[in-house]
Amino acid sequence: MLPEPDPTLCHLLADDLRAAGYSSAALRSAWGVRADDAISRGLLEPALRALGDRRDPLAVLGRLWGLGRSVPIEDLAPALPSIGVAGAVALGLAAHEGDTVTPAVLVRPQAIADADGEEEWWIASDLDEAALGGPLPEDHVLGVGGASQTLARLQVTWRAASALDIGTGCGIQALRLRRLVPRVVATDISERALRFTRLNALLNDVDGIETRHGSLFDPVAGETFERVASNPPFVITPRVAGVPAYEYRDGGLEGDALVASVIAGVGAHLAPGGLAQSLGNWEYRDGESGLDRVKGWVDPALDAWVIEREVLDPLAYAELWVRDGGTVPGTPAYARLIDAWLEDFDQRGVTGIGFGYVLLRRPLAGGPTLERYERVASGGEAAFGPHLAACLEEHDRAALLDDDGLADATLRVSPDVTEARHHHPGEEAPSVIELRQGGGFARTIEVDPALAALVGACDGDLSVGPLIGAIAELLDVDADDLRADLLPRVRELIVTGFLRFLDA
Ligand SMILES: C[S@@+](CC[C@H](N)C(=O)[O-])C[C@H]1O[C@@H](n2cnc3c(N)ncnc32)[C@H](O)[C@@H]1O
């Protein structure tokens, strides 16, 4: 068991890591970009090979806590001049036997950039599969994985007074939220995870994160928050003997019931104006769309914006998560687990499994104005938080305007938007016109000539109404009909970030 972290030792360790220049950029340049990418795929050898026989503090700490490999004590001692090897052992981060020190955890630097600039944390978590060289134990505390980074990047960059992180694990979302709020409550059913969160807060000298033990919303009964983030254990797992139930990814309920509980339960903990963001998987059952299932879980008093990034078929989903647990394809155990997953999906008539982002907001006053359930396949790895914040702000402005008000508004096209026109060879008029977003979710939408003309004319000069009048004249169509056709689509372009109000 990881001991309760000692604040003095944590600060001494931070001094040593800092003195060694133990940062993600330094490690990346020490072992190279390709080896760095390979680490995220569970392949450590290229990084080890690149470090060669280097014995400087950065290389030694990188081997021990970046890659999870033993190091000679004579190399480690000079890399930890403040805390000493004994201090690192006392913190539960390493074990010492004879001349060798073995890692008990990983401590990896993790960079994040947001509207306030760049931040880097050292994040301690359990040794991963690559470091262990085999399957994970069920109480594994996850480091910063792909889903963690996705949610961290999605966090809307608004400041607030208080925040809640459900299923905090190593504490990455809590640290991320703490940049926006002075107080974060971080919960988990794993006491071990909460120790990692406390350790990581101390290591990074971040105060204001309070850890609470318990399931879902139990530890915060009766409390409300202005921000909630949750990367819950959303992986759908068969409930049969012999299938491992990893705490870090599996909430112990059937199908997508845990994600349903998070989505359905979060409204009670949102203060007016409060915003909740989470990730999740949802099932498609016998022709019922997964997005419709999510809609059925959402409290209708809330604003909702749900973005589905992908839908996997049951076999692809089973393969993904059986491999993630460290069971190797081609083995009898692999075949047995895949079969258990397929049987479980069959029992509920599951035909696909959606993955995506859920954003819910309690309106400051009045009823909800936002109800979007959509599929967005593209999007890359951008920091979506500032984009989502801008889209919500613009949506809120548009929601206050009736159609006359919107027609009076002056808009401008966002600077990252480009237009592509496709022509049949030899034809003058385009057969397809597309608007493409360079930032945000990198959306591409097809528009007709009237909407293309309107967007093209939104340069912050004339307001929307007169522009529509001029386009109607040009196209020789009825101005009222065109206005009725275009204004709803202008609202759509505002909430998706293609158009902005002039003074935004
Ligand atoms: C996918 S991990 C996310 C960890 C971290 N927040 C991140 O973004 O990387 C899910 C976390 O939820 C915790 N958990 C599992 N079941 C839970 C429950 N019923 N209530 C609260 N937390 C739970 C797990 O222990 C694990 O730490």
Short mmCIF file of C-alpha atoms and ligand atoms in Angstrom, two decimals:
data_model
loop_
_atom_site.label_atom_id
_atom_site.label_comp_id
_atom_site.label_asym_id
_atom_site.label_seq_id
_atom_site.Cartn_x
_atom_site.Cartn_y
_atom_site.Cartn_z
CA MET A 1 0.00 0.00 0.00
CA LEU A 2 1.26 3.45 -0.89
CA PRO A 3 1.97 5.25 2.42
CA GLU A 4 0.28 8.54 3.25
CA PRO A 5 2.52 11.08 1.48
CA ASP A 6 4.75 13.15 3.71
CA PRO A 7 4.66 16.84 2.64
CA THR A 8 8.31 17.52 3.48
CA LEU A 9 9.54 14.54 1.49
CA CYS A 10 7.30 15.52 -1.44
CA HIS A 11 8.81 18.99 -1.50
CA LEU A 12 12.35 17.60 -1.34
CA LEU A 13 11.58 15.25 -4.23
CA ALA A 14 10.17 18.16 -6.23
CA ASP A 15 13.46 20.04 -5.63
CA ASP A 16 15.42 17.09 -7.01
CA LEU A 17 13.19 16.59 -10.04
CA ARG A 18 13.43 20.27 -10.82
CA ALA A 19 17.21 20.32 -10.40
CA ALA A 20 17.48 17.35 -12.79
CA GLY A 21 15.39 19.19 -15.37
CA TYR A 22 12.89 16.32 -15.23
CA SER A 23 10.37 17.71 -17.72
CA SER A 24 8.45 16.15 -20.62
CA ALA A 25 10.39 18.28 -23.14
CA ALA A 26 13.76 17.25 -21.66
CA LEU A 27 12.86 13.55 -21.65
CA ARG A 28 11.47 13.78 -25.16
CA SER A 29 14.70 15.29 -26.40
CA ALA A 30 16.79 12.79 -24.36
CA TRP A 31 15.23 9.74 -25.99
CA GLY A 32 13.85 11.28 -29.17
CA VAL A 33 10.40 11.91 -30.58
CA ARG A 34 9.85 8.41 -32.00
CA ALA A 35 10.84 6.66 -28.77
CA ASP A 36 8.63 9.07 -26.82
CA ASP A 37 5.62 8.18 -28.98
CA ALA A 38 6.45 4.47 -28.64
CA ILE A 39 6.21 4.76 -24.83
CA SER A 40 2.53 5.67 -25.13
CA ARG A 41 2.11 2.44 -27.14
CA GLY A 42 3.73 0.43 -24.36
CA LEU A 43 7.12 0.05 -26.05
CA LEU A 44 9.99 1.12 -23.78
CA GLU A 45 13.02 -0.36 -25.52
CA PRO A 46 13.64 2.48 -28.04
CA ALA A 47 13.78 5.00 -25.16
CA LEU A 48 16.08 2.75 -23.10
CA ARG A 49 18.31 2.23 -26.12
CA ALA A 50 18.47 6.00 -26.73
CA LEU A 51 19.53 6.65 -23.13
CA GLY A 52 22.34 4.13 -23.60
CA ASP A 53 24.75 4.26 -20.68
CA ARG A 54 24.00 7.85 -19.69
CA ARG A 55 24.26 8.28 -15.90
CA ASP A 56 23.29 11.93 -15.51
CA PRO A 57 20.30 12.67 -13.18
CA LEU A 58 17.78 13.22 -16.03
CA ALA A 59 18.63 9.88 -17.64
CA VAL A 60 18.64 7.99 -14.34
CA LEU A 61 15.30 9.43 -13.19
CA GLY A 62 13.87 8.86 -16.68
CA ARG A 63 14.88 5.19 -16.53
CA LEU A 64 13.50 4.72 -13.01
CA TRP A 65 10.23 6.66 -13.00
CA GLY A 66 9.66 7.47 -16.65
CA LEU A 67 10.15 3.94 -17.92
CA GLY A 68 9.82 1.89 -14.74
CA ARG A 69 13.24 0.20 -14.88
CA SER A 70 15.68 -0.56 -12.03
CA VAL A 71 18.77 1.59 -11.63
CA PRO A 72 22.00 1.17 -9.65
CA ILE A 73 21.90 2.96 -6.31
CA GLU A 74 25.25 4.63 -7.07
CA ASP A 75 23.60 6.34 -10.06
CA LEU A 76 20.39 7.28 -8.26
CA ALA A 77 21.93 8.77 -5.12
CA PRO A 78 23.48 11.77 -6.96
CA ALA A 79 20.16 12.31 -8.80
CA LEU A 80 18.30 12.68 -5.48
CA PRO A 81 20.59 14.96 -3.43
CA SER A 82 17.75 16.46 -1.34
CA ILE A 83 15.37 13.59 -0.60
CA GLY A 84 17.95 10.80 -0.89
CA VAL A 85 17.19 7.24 -1.95
CA ALA A 86 15.87 6.48 1.55
CA GLY A 87 13.37 9.36 1.25
CA ALA A 88 12.06 8.08 -2.08
CA VAL A 89 11.67 4.63 -0.54
CA ALA A 90 9.87 6.13 2.48
CA LEU A 91 7.42 7.87 0.11
CA GLY A 92 6.66 4.44 -1.39
CA LEU A 93 8.00 5.40 -4.82
CA ALA A 94 10.85 2.90 -4.98
CA ALA A 95 12.29 -0.16 -3.25
CA HIS A 96 15.94 -0.69 -2.45
CA GLU A 97 17.65 -4.07 -2.40
CA GLY A 98 21.43 -4.51 -2.46
CA ASP A 99 22.93 -2.22 -5.08
CA THR A 100 19.72 -1.82 -7.02
CA VAL A 101 16.70 0.46 -6.70
CA THR A 102 13.49 -0.72 -8.35
CA PRO A 103 10.57 1.62 -9.11
CA ALA A 104 7.34 1.08 -7.16
CA VAL A 105 5.43 3.63 -9.26
CA LEU A 106 5.85 5.77 -12.33
CA VAL A 107 6.39 9.52 -11.94
CA ARG A 108 5.96 11.12 -15.33
CA PRO A 109 6.00 14.77 -16.31
CA GLN A 110 2.76 15.86 -17.94
CA ALA A 111 2.43 19.11 -19.84
CA ILE A 112 -0.81 20.96 -20.48
CA ALA A 113 -1.43 24.23 -22.26
CA ASP A 114 -4.52 26.37 -21.83
CA ALA A 115 -5.58 30.00 -22.04
CA ASP A 116 -3.37 30.75 -19.01
CA GLY A 117 -0.27 29.35 -20.71
CA GLU A 118 1.74 26.16 -20.24
CA GLU A 119 1.75 24.08 -17.08
CA GLU A 120 3.68 20.96 -16.27
CA TRP A 121 3.02 18.51 -13.44
CA TRP A 122 4.82 15.42 -12.19
CA ILE A 123 2.19 12.70 -12.01
CA ALA A 124 2.80 9.59 -9.93
CA SER A 125 0.71 6.53 -10.75
CA ASP A 126 1.03 2.76 -10.68
CA LEU A 127 3.51 0.92 -12.87
CA ASP A 128 1.85 0.22 -16.20
CA GLU A 129 1.79 -3.01 -18.21
CA ALA A 130 5.00 -2.18 -20.04
CA ALA A 131 6.84 -1.55 -16.77
CA LEU A 132 5.28 -4.59 -15.07
CA GLY A 133 5.83 -6.79 -18.11
CA GLY A 134 2.39 -8.38 -17.69
CA PRO A 135 -1.31 -7.86 -16.94
CA LEU A 136 -2.36 -5.19 -14.49
CA PRO A 137 -3.68 -5.87 -10.98
CA GLU A 138 -7.36 -5.00 -10.50
CA ASP A 139 -6.59 -2.10 -8.12
CA HIS A 140 -4.25 -0.45 -10.65
CA VAL A 141 -4.22 3.37 -10.44
CA LEU A 142 -3.99 4.70 -13.94
CA GLY A 143 -1.52 7.34 -15.08
CA VAL A 144 -2.40 10.04 -17.59
CA GLY A 145 -3.73 8.06 -20.55
CA GLY A 146 -5.37 9.07 -23.81
CA ALA A 147 -8.83 9.53 -22.26
CA SER A 148 -7.40 11.55 -19.35
CA GLN A 149 -5.71 13.90 -21.79
CA THR A 150 -8.83 14.18 -23.91
CA LEU A 151 -10.94 15.29 -20.95
CA ALA A 152 -8.21 17.60 -19.64
CA ARG A 153 -8.06 19.27 -23.07
CA LEU A 154 -11.85 19.51 -23.26
CA GLN A 155 -12.25 21.36 -19.99
CA VAL A 156 -13.93 24.67 -20.70
CA THR A 157 -11.55 27.43 -19.67
CA TRP A 158 -13.95 29.42 -17.48
CA ARG A 159 -13.04 30.40 -13.96
CA ALA A 160 -15.40 29.37 -11.18
CA ALA A 161 -15.58 29.09 -7.39
CA SER A 162 -15.67 25.34 -6.80
CA ALA A 163 -15.24 22.08 -8.67
CA LEU A 164 -15.79 18.36 -8.30
CA ASP A 165 -13.78 15.56 -9.92
CA ILE A 166 -15.56 12.19 -9.75
CA GLY A 167 -13.21 9.21 -10.03
CA THR A 168 -10.07 11.29 -9.70
CA GLY A 169 -7.53 8.45 -9.98
CA CYS A 170 -4.07 10.03 -10.01
CA GLY A 171 -5.76 13.45 -9.79
CA ILE A 172 -5.06 14.79 -13.26
CA GLN A 173 -8.53 16.32 -13.79
CA ALA A 174 -8.48 17.81 -10.29
CA LEU A 175 -5.11 19.47 -11.01
CA ARG A 176 -6.47 20.71 -14.31
CA LEU A 177 -9.62 22.12 -12.65
CA ARG A 178 -7.55 23.71 -9.92
CA ARG A 179 -6.14 26.08 -12.54
CA LEU A 180 -9.66 27.44 -12.92
CA VAL A 181 -11.06 27.27 -9.38
CA PRO A 182 -9.68 27.80 -5.87
CA ARG A 183 -11.26 24.62 -4.42
CA VAL A 184 -11.65 21.13 -5.88
CA VAL A 185 -13.27 18.11 -4.24
CA ALA A 186 -11.74 14.94 -5.73
CA THR A 187 -13.48 11.62 -5.08
CA ASP A 188 -12.73 7.99 -5.79
CA ILE A 189 -13.77 4.55 -4.55
CA SER A 190 -10.08 3.68 -4.43
CA GLU A 191 -8.31 4.88 -1.29
CA ARG A 192 -5.07 4.06 -3.07
CA ALA A 193 -6.02 6.42 -5.91
CA LEU A 194 -6.77 9.19 -3.43
CA ARG A 195 -3.30 8.77 -1.93
CA PHE A 196 -1.83 9.24 -5.39
CA THR A 197 -3.94 12.38 -5.80
CA ARG A 198 -2.68 13.77 -2.49
CA LEU A 199 0.88 12.83 -3.40
CA ASN A 200 0.60 14.53 -6.78
CA ALA A 201 -0.92 17.67 -5.27
CA LEU A 202 1.96 17.89 -2.77
CA LEU A 203 4.61 17.09 -5.36
CA ASN A 204 3.36 19.93 -7.54
CA ASP A 205 2.78 22.27 -4.61
CA VAL A 206 -0.92 22.63 -5.45
CA ASP A 207 -3.23 23.36 -2.52
CA GLY A 208 -7.04 23.46 -2.47
CA ILE A 209 -7.65 19.83 -3.56
CA GLU A 210 -9.70 17.94 -0.99
CA THR A 211 -9.91 14.16 -1.47
CA ARG A 212 -13.00 12.17 -0.41
CA HIS A 213 -13.53 8.45 -0.49
CA GLY A 214 -16.78 6.94 -1.83
CA SER A 215 -18.81 5.91 -4.83
CA LEU A 216 -20.05 8.40 -7.43
CA PHE A 217 -21.94 11.26 -5.76
CA ASP A 218 -22.11 9.71 -2.25
CA PRO A 219 -19.20 11.79 -0.89
CA VAL A 220 -20.85 15.06 -2.00
CA ALA A 221 -24.47 14.43 -1.01
CA GLY A 222 -26.38 17.73 -0.81
CA GLU A 223 -23.49 19.81 -2.24
CA THR A 224 -23.39 21.73 -5.49
CA PHE A 225 -20.43 22.87 -7.59
CA GLU A 226 -19.82 25.29 -10.42
CA ARG A 227 -17.66 22.83 -12.33
CA VAL A 228 -17.70 19.04 -12.49
CA ALA A 229 -15.30 16.85 -14.44
CA SER A 230 -15.43 13.10 -14.60
CA ASN A 231 -13.49 10.56 -16.60
CA PRO A 232 -15.51 7.74 -15.06
CA PRO A 233 -14.73 4.02 -15.28
CA PHE A 234 -16.83 3.79 -18.43
CA VAL A 235 -15.57 0.56 -19.96
CA ILE A 236 -18.40 -1.91 -20.54
CA THR A 237 -17.38 -5.21 -18.97
CA PRO A 238 -19.14 -8.59 -18.69
CA ARG A 239 -20.16 -9.41 -15.14
CA VAL A 240 -19.01 -13.04 -15.13
CA ALA A 241 -16.40 -14.95 -13.14
CA GLY A 242 -12.94 -14.92 -14.71
CA VAL A 243 -13.29 -11.48 -16.32
CA PRO A 244 -11.05 -9.02 -14.46
CA ALA A 245 -12.84 -5.96 -13.05
CA TYR A 246 -10.26 -3.20 -13.12
CA GLU A 247 -11.16 -0.39 -10.74
CA TYR A 248 -9.65 2.20 -13.04
CA ARG A 249 -11.91 1.47 -16.00
CA ASP A 250 -14.87 -0.57 -14.81
CA GLY A 251 -17.47 0.75 -12.40
CA GLY A 252 -18.90 -2.68 -11.60
CA LEU A 253 -22.33 -2.12 -13.19
CA GLU A 254 -23.89 -3.86 -16.18
CA GLY A 255 -23.49 -2.37 -19.66
CA ASP A 256 -23.39 1.43 -19.73
CA ALA A 257 -25.22 1.78 -16.39
CA LEU A 258 -22.34 3.54 -14.65
CA VAL A 259 -22.12 6.23 -17.32
CA ALA A 260 -25.92 6.57 -17.12
CA SER A 261 -25.61 7.12 -13.33
CA VAL A 262 -22.99 9.85 -13.78
CA ILE A 263 -24.99 11.65 -16.47
CA ALA A 264 -28.33 11.30 -14.72
CA GLY A 265 -26.95 12.15 -11.27
CA VAL A 266 -24.72 15.13 -11.98
CA GLY A 267 -27.54 17.69 -12.35
CA ALA A 268 -28.29 17.52 -8.62
CA HIS A 269 -24.71 18.72 -7.96
CA LEU A 270 -24.62 21.61 -10.41
CA ALA A 271 -25.08 25.11 -9.05
CA PRO A 272 -26.96 27.57 -11.29
CA GLY A 273 -24.65 28.23 -14.25
CA GLY A 274 -22.61 25.15 -13.25
CA LEU A 275 -20.99 23.07 -15.97
CA ALA A 276 -20.24 19.33 -15.99
CA GLN A 277 -17.99 17.59 -18.50
CA SER A 278 -17.41 13.88 -18.77
CA LEU A 279 -16.46 11.09 -21.13
CA GLY A 280 -18.38 7.91 -21.66
CA ASN A 281 -19.32 4.84 -23.63
CA TRP A 282 -22.94 4.16 -24.53
CA GLU A 283 -24.58 1.16 -26.09
CA TYR A 284 -26.57 0.93 -29.32
CA ARG A 285 -29.23 -1.68 -28.64
CA ASP A 286 -31.38 -3.38 -31.27
CA GLY A 287 -31.56 -0.33 -33.49
CA GLU A 288 -31.87 2.24 -30.68
CA SER A 289 -29.25 4.93 -31.21
CA GLY A 290 -26.71 5.33 -28.43
CA LEU A 291 -27.14 9.10 -28.60
CA ASP A 292 -30.88 8.64 -27.96
CA ARG A 293 -30.04 6.53 -24.91
CA VAL A 294 -27.82 9.34 -23.61
CA LYS A 295 -30.62 11.84 -24.21
CA GLY A 296 -32.88 9.67 -22.09
CA TRP A 297 -30.45 9.95 -19.15
CA VAL A 298 -30.11 13.74 -19.23
CA ASP A 299 -32.16 15.89 -16.84
CA PRO A 300 -34.34 17.98 -19.22
CA ALA A 301 -33.75 21.07 -17.07
CA LEU A 302 -30.10 21.13 -18.21
CA ASP A 303 -28.38 22.43 -21.31
CA ALA A 304 -26.85 19.45 -23.09
CA TRP A 305 -24.14 19.13 -25.70
CA VAL A 306 -23.16 15.56 -26.43
CA ILE A 307 -20.52 14.80 -29.05
CA GLU A 308 -20.05 11.24 -30.20
CA ARG A 309 -16.51 10.71 -31.51
CA GLU A 310 -16.77 7.10 -32.66
CA VAL A 311 -18.90 3.98 -32.67
CA LEU A 312 -17.18 0.58 -32.45
CA ASP A 313 -18.78 -2.72 -33.28
CA PRO A 314 -18.91 -5.19 -30.36
CA LEU A 315 -15.96 -7.28 -31.56
CA ALA A 316 -13.67 -4.27 -32.08
CA TYR A 317 -14.69 -2.96 -28.64
CA ALA A 318 -13.98 -6.32 -26.98
CA GLU A 319 -10.59 -6.57 -28.66
CA LEU A 320 -9.66 -3.04 -27.62
CA TRP A 321 -10.40 -3.56 -23.93
CA VAL A 322 -9.15 -7.14 -23.61
CA ARG A 323 -5.81 -6.02 -25.05
CA ASP A 324 -5.83 -2.92 -22.79
CA GLY A 325 -5.86 -5.23 -19.73
CA GLY A 326 -2.67 -6.88 -20.96
CA THR A 327 -4.10 -10.14 -22.35
CA VAL A 328 -2.28 -11.03 -25.54
CA PRO A 329 -4.05 -11.93 -28.82
CA GLY A 330 -3.56 -15.52 -29.89
CA THR A 331 -3.71 -16.94 -26.36
CA PRO A 332 -6.57 -19.09 -24.98
CA ALA A 333 -7.23 -16.41 -22.31
CA TYR A 334 -7.71 -13.82 -25.07
CA ALA A 335 -10.22 -15.97 -26.94
CA ARG A 336 -12.15 -16.74 -23.72
CA LEU A 337 -12.39 -13.06 -22.74
CA ILE A 338 -13.50 -11.97 -26.23
CA ASP A 339 -16.21 -14.62 -26.07
CA ALA A 340 -17.39 -13.36 -22.67
CA TRP A 341 -17.65 -9.80 -24.05
CA LEU A 342 -19.59 -10.90 -27.14
CA GLU A 343 -21.98 -13.00 -25.04
CA ASP A 344 -22.58 -10.03 -22.73
CA PHE A 345 -23.32 -7.72 -25.68
CA ASP A 346 -25.60 -10.36 -27.26
CA GLN A 347 -27.69 -10.57 -24.12
CA ARG A 348 -28.64 -6.90 -24.37
CA GLY A 349 -28.87 -6.82 -28.16
CA VAL A 350 -25.89 -4.48 -28.41
CA THR A 351 -24.93 -3.66 -31.99
CA GLY A 352 -22.42 -0.86 -31.37
CA ILE A 353 -20.72 1.12 -28.63
CA GLY A 354 -20.42 4.88 -28.87
CA PHE A 355 -17.67 6.95 -27.26
CA GLY A 356 -17.85 10.65 -26.73
CA TYR A 357 -17.97 13.80 -24.68
CA VAL A 358 -20.86 14.99 -22.54
CA LEU A 359 -21.28 18.61 -21.52
CA LEU A 360 -24.20 19.52 -19.24
CA ARG A 361 -25.00 22.90 -17.78
CA ARG A 362 -27.60 24.15 -15.34
CA PRO A 363 -28.94 27.42 -16.80
CA LEU A 364 -28.34 30.46 -14.62
CA ALA A 365 -32.04 31.23 -14.89
CA GLY A 366 -34.93 29.98 -17.01
CA GLY A 367 -35.04 26.83 -19.07
CA PRO A 368 -32.37 25.19 -21.21
CA THR A 369 -31.42 26.74 -24.55
CA LEU A 370 -28.98 24.14 -25.79
CA GLU A 371 -29.81 20.60 -26.87
CA ARG A 372 -27.20 19.14 -29.20
CA TYR A 373 -26.61 15.43 -29.69
CA GLU A 374 -24.27 15.02 -32.61
CA ARG A 375 -21.58 12.97 -34.24
CA VAL A 376 -18.26 14.71 -34.88
CA ALA A 377 -15.77 12.31 -36.37
CA SER A 378 -12.85 14.66 -36.81
CA GLY A 379 -11.22 16.83 -34.24
CA GLY A 380 -7.63 15.76 -33.76
CA GLU A 381 -5.75 16.46 -30.57
CA ALA A 382 -6.40 20.17 -30.21
CA ALA A 383 -7.13 21.89 -26.91
CA PHE A 384 -10.91 22.08 -27.24
CA GLY A 385 -11.52 23.89 -23.93
CA PRO A 386 -11.10 27.46 -25.18
CA HIS A 387 -13.08 26.59 -28.34
CA LEU A 388 -15.98 25.14 -26.34
CA ALA A 389 -15.94 28.15 -24.00
CA ALA A 390 -16.15 30.54 -26.97
CA CYS A 391 -18.92 28.49 -28.63
CA LEU A 392 -20.99 28.45 -25.45
CA GLU A 393 -20.55 32.19 -24.95
CA GLU A 394 -21.63 32.90 -28.51
CA HIS A 395 -24.55 30.47 -28.22
CA ASP A 396 -25.69 32.25 -25.06
CA ARG A 397 -25.66 35.58 -26.86
CA ALA A 398 -27.60 34.18 -29.80
CA ALA A 399 -30.12 32.50 -27.49
CA LEU A 400 -31.04 35.91 -26.05
CA LEU A 401 -31.98 37.18 -29.52
CA ASP A 402 -35.18 36.42 -31.37
CA ASP A 403 -34.97 36.28 -35.17
CA ASP A 404 -35.34 40.06 -35.51
CA GLY A 405 -32.55 40.56 -32.99
CA LEU A 406 -30.32 38.11 -34.86
CA ALA A 407 -31.08 39.86 -38.15
CA ASP A 408 -29.92 43.13 -36.52
CA ALA A 409 -26.67 41.57 -35.30
CA THR A 410 -23.37 42.02 -37.08
CA LEU A 411 -21.30 38.87 -37.43
CA ARG A 412 -17.90 38.00 -38.74
CA VAL A 413 -16.55 34.73 -40.00
CA SER A 414 -14.03 33.10 -37.65
CA PRO A 415 -10.43 33.46 -38.83
CA ASP A 416 -9.84 29.70 -39.03
CA VAL A 417 -12.68 29.12 -41.52
CA THR A 418 -11.90 28.42 -45.17
CA GLU A 419 -14.18 27.65 -48.09
CA ALA A 420 -13.69 24.89 -50.67
CA ARG A 421 -15.65 24.80 -53.94
CA HIS A 422 -15.82 21.65 -56.01
CA HIS A 423 -16.81 21.86 -59.68
CA HIS A 424 -17.70 19.26 -62.23
CA PRO A 425 -15.02 19.67 -64.90
CA GLY A 426 -15.98 22.46 -67.28
CA GLU A 427 -18.90 23.73 -65.19
CA GLU A 428 -18.85 27.24 -63.83
CA ALA A 429 -21.19 26.75 -60.85
CA PRO A 430 -19.82 24.61 -58.03
CA SER A 431 -21.60 21.32 -57.35
CA VAL A 432 -20.40 21.28 -53.71
CA ILE A 433 -19.41 24.14 -51.41
CA GLU A 434 -17.79 23.29 -48.09
CA LEU A 435 -16.88 25.41 -45.11
CA ARG A 436 -13.96 24.04 -43.15
CA GLN A 437 -12.87 24.88 -39.65
CA GLY A 438 -9.10 24.91 -39.05
CA GLY A 439 -9.37 24.86 -35.23
CA GLY A 440 -11.93 23.55 -32.77
CA PHE A 441 -13.40 20.23 -33.83
CA ALA A 442 -12.16 20.77 -37.40
CA ARG A 443 -15.69 20.48 -38.74
CA THR A 444 -16.45 20.45 -42.44
CA ILE A 445 -19.99 21.33 -43.47
CA GLU A 446 -21.65 21.49 -46.84
CA VAL A 447 -23.49 24.74 -47.54
CA ASP A 448 -25.68 25.99 -50.35
CA PRO A 449 -24.75 29.09 -52.40
CA ALA A 450 -27.00 31.37 -50.29
CA LEU A 451 -25.41 30.40 -46.99
CA ALA A 452 -21.94 30.48 -48.56
CA ALA A 453 -22.65 34.00 -49.78
CA LEU A 454 -23.88 35.08 -46.34
CA VAL A 455 -20.85 33.64 -44.54
CA GLY A 456 -18.56 35.19 -47.12
CA ALA A 457 -20.17 38.59 -46.55
CA CYS A 458 -19.95 38.41 -42.74
CA ASP A 459 -16.93 40.68 -42.44
CA GLY A 460 -18.22 42.73 -39.52
CA ASP A 461 -19.58 45.50 -41.73
CA LEU A 462 -23.29 44.97 -42.48
CA SER A 463 -25.74 43.20 -40.16
CA VAL A 464 -27.29 39.84 -41.06
CA GLY A 465 -30.73 41.15 -42.18
CA PRO A 466 -29.49 43.54 -44.91
CA LEU A 467 -27.00 40.90 -46.09
CA ILE A 468 -29.82 38.38 -46.53
CA GLY A 469 -31.85 41.03 -48.39
CA ALA A 470 -28.96 41.65 -50.81
CA ILE A 471 -28.37 37.91 -51.36
CA ALA A 472 -32.11 37.36 -52.03
CA GLU A 473 -31.97 40.04 -54.69
CA LEU A 474 -28.86 38.56 -56.22
CA LEU A 475 -30.36 35.05 -56.31
CA ASP A 476 -33.77 36.36 -57.30
CA VAL A 477 -35.61 34.64 -54.42
CA ASP A 478 -38.11 35.87 -51.82
CA ALA A 479 -36.25 37.71 -49.02
CA ASP A 480 -38.61 36.53 -46.23
CA ASP A 481 -38.33 32.90 -47.33
CA LEU A 482 -34.58 33.17 -47.49
CA ARG A 483 -34.41 34.74 -44.05
CA ALA A 484 -36.58 31.95 -42.57
CA ASP A 485 -34.30 29.41 -44.22
CA LEU A 486 -30.98 30.99 -43.25
CA LEU A 487 -31.43 32.27 -39.68
CA PRO A 488 -31.64 28.82 -38.02
CA ARG A 489 -28.53 27.83 -39.94
CA VAL A 490 -26.79 31.03 -38.83
CA ARG A 491 -27.53 30.00 -35.23
CA GLU A 492 -25.98 26.62 -35.99
CA LEU A 493 -22.87 28.31 -37.42
CA ILE A 494 -22.61 30.47 -34.30
CA VAL A 495 -22.73 27.59 -31.80
CA THR A 496 -20.26 25.55 -33.83
CA GLY A 497 -17.79 28.43 -34.04
CA PHE A 498 -17.92 29.29 -37.77
CA LEU A 499 -19.47 32.72 -37.10
CA ARG A 500 -18.85 35.13 -34.23
CA PHE A 501 -20.57 38.28 -33.05
CA LEU A 502 -18.63 41.33 -34.13
CA ASP A 503 -17.37 42.30 -30.67
CA ALA A 504 -16.64 38.74 -29.50
C1 LIG B 1 -10.75 6.06 -15.92
S1 LIG B 1 -10.16 6.37 -14.31
C2 LIG B 1 -9.97 8.13 -14.39
C3 LIG B 1 -8.86 8.65 -13.57
C4 LIG B 1 -8.56 10.13 -13.78
N1 LIG B 1 -9.67 10.96 -13.38
C5 LIG B 1 -8.18 10.42 -15.21
O1 LIG B 1 -8.87 11.22 -15.86
O2 LIG B 1 -7.19 9.88 -15.68
C6 LIG B 1 -11.64 6.14 -13.35
C7 LIG B 1 -11.47 6.33 -11.86
O3 LIG B 1 -12.77 6.13 -11.26
C8 LIG B 1 -12.63 5.41 -10.05
N2 LIG B 1 -13.90 4.73 -9.77
C9 LIG B 1 -14.31 3.51 -10.14
N3 LIG B 1 -15.57 3.29 -9.71
C10 LIG B 1 -15.97 4.42 -9.07
C11 LIG B 1 -17.15 4.80 -8.39
N4 LIG B 1 -18.20 4.00 -8.32
N5 LIG B 1 -17.18 6.03 -7.83
C12 LIG B 1 -16.12 6.88 -7.90
N6 LIG B 1 -14.97 6.56 -8.52
C13 LIG B 1 -14.89 5.34 -9.10
C14 LIG B 1 -11.46 4.47 -10.31
O4 LIG B 1 -10.87 4.05 -9.11
C15 LIG B 1 -10.55 5.34 -11.18
O5 LIG B 1 -9.63 6.04 -10.38
#
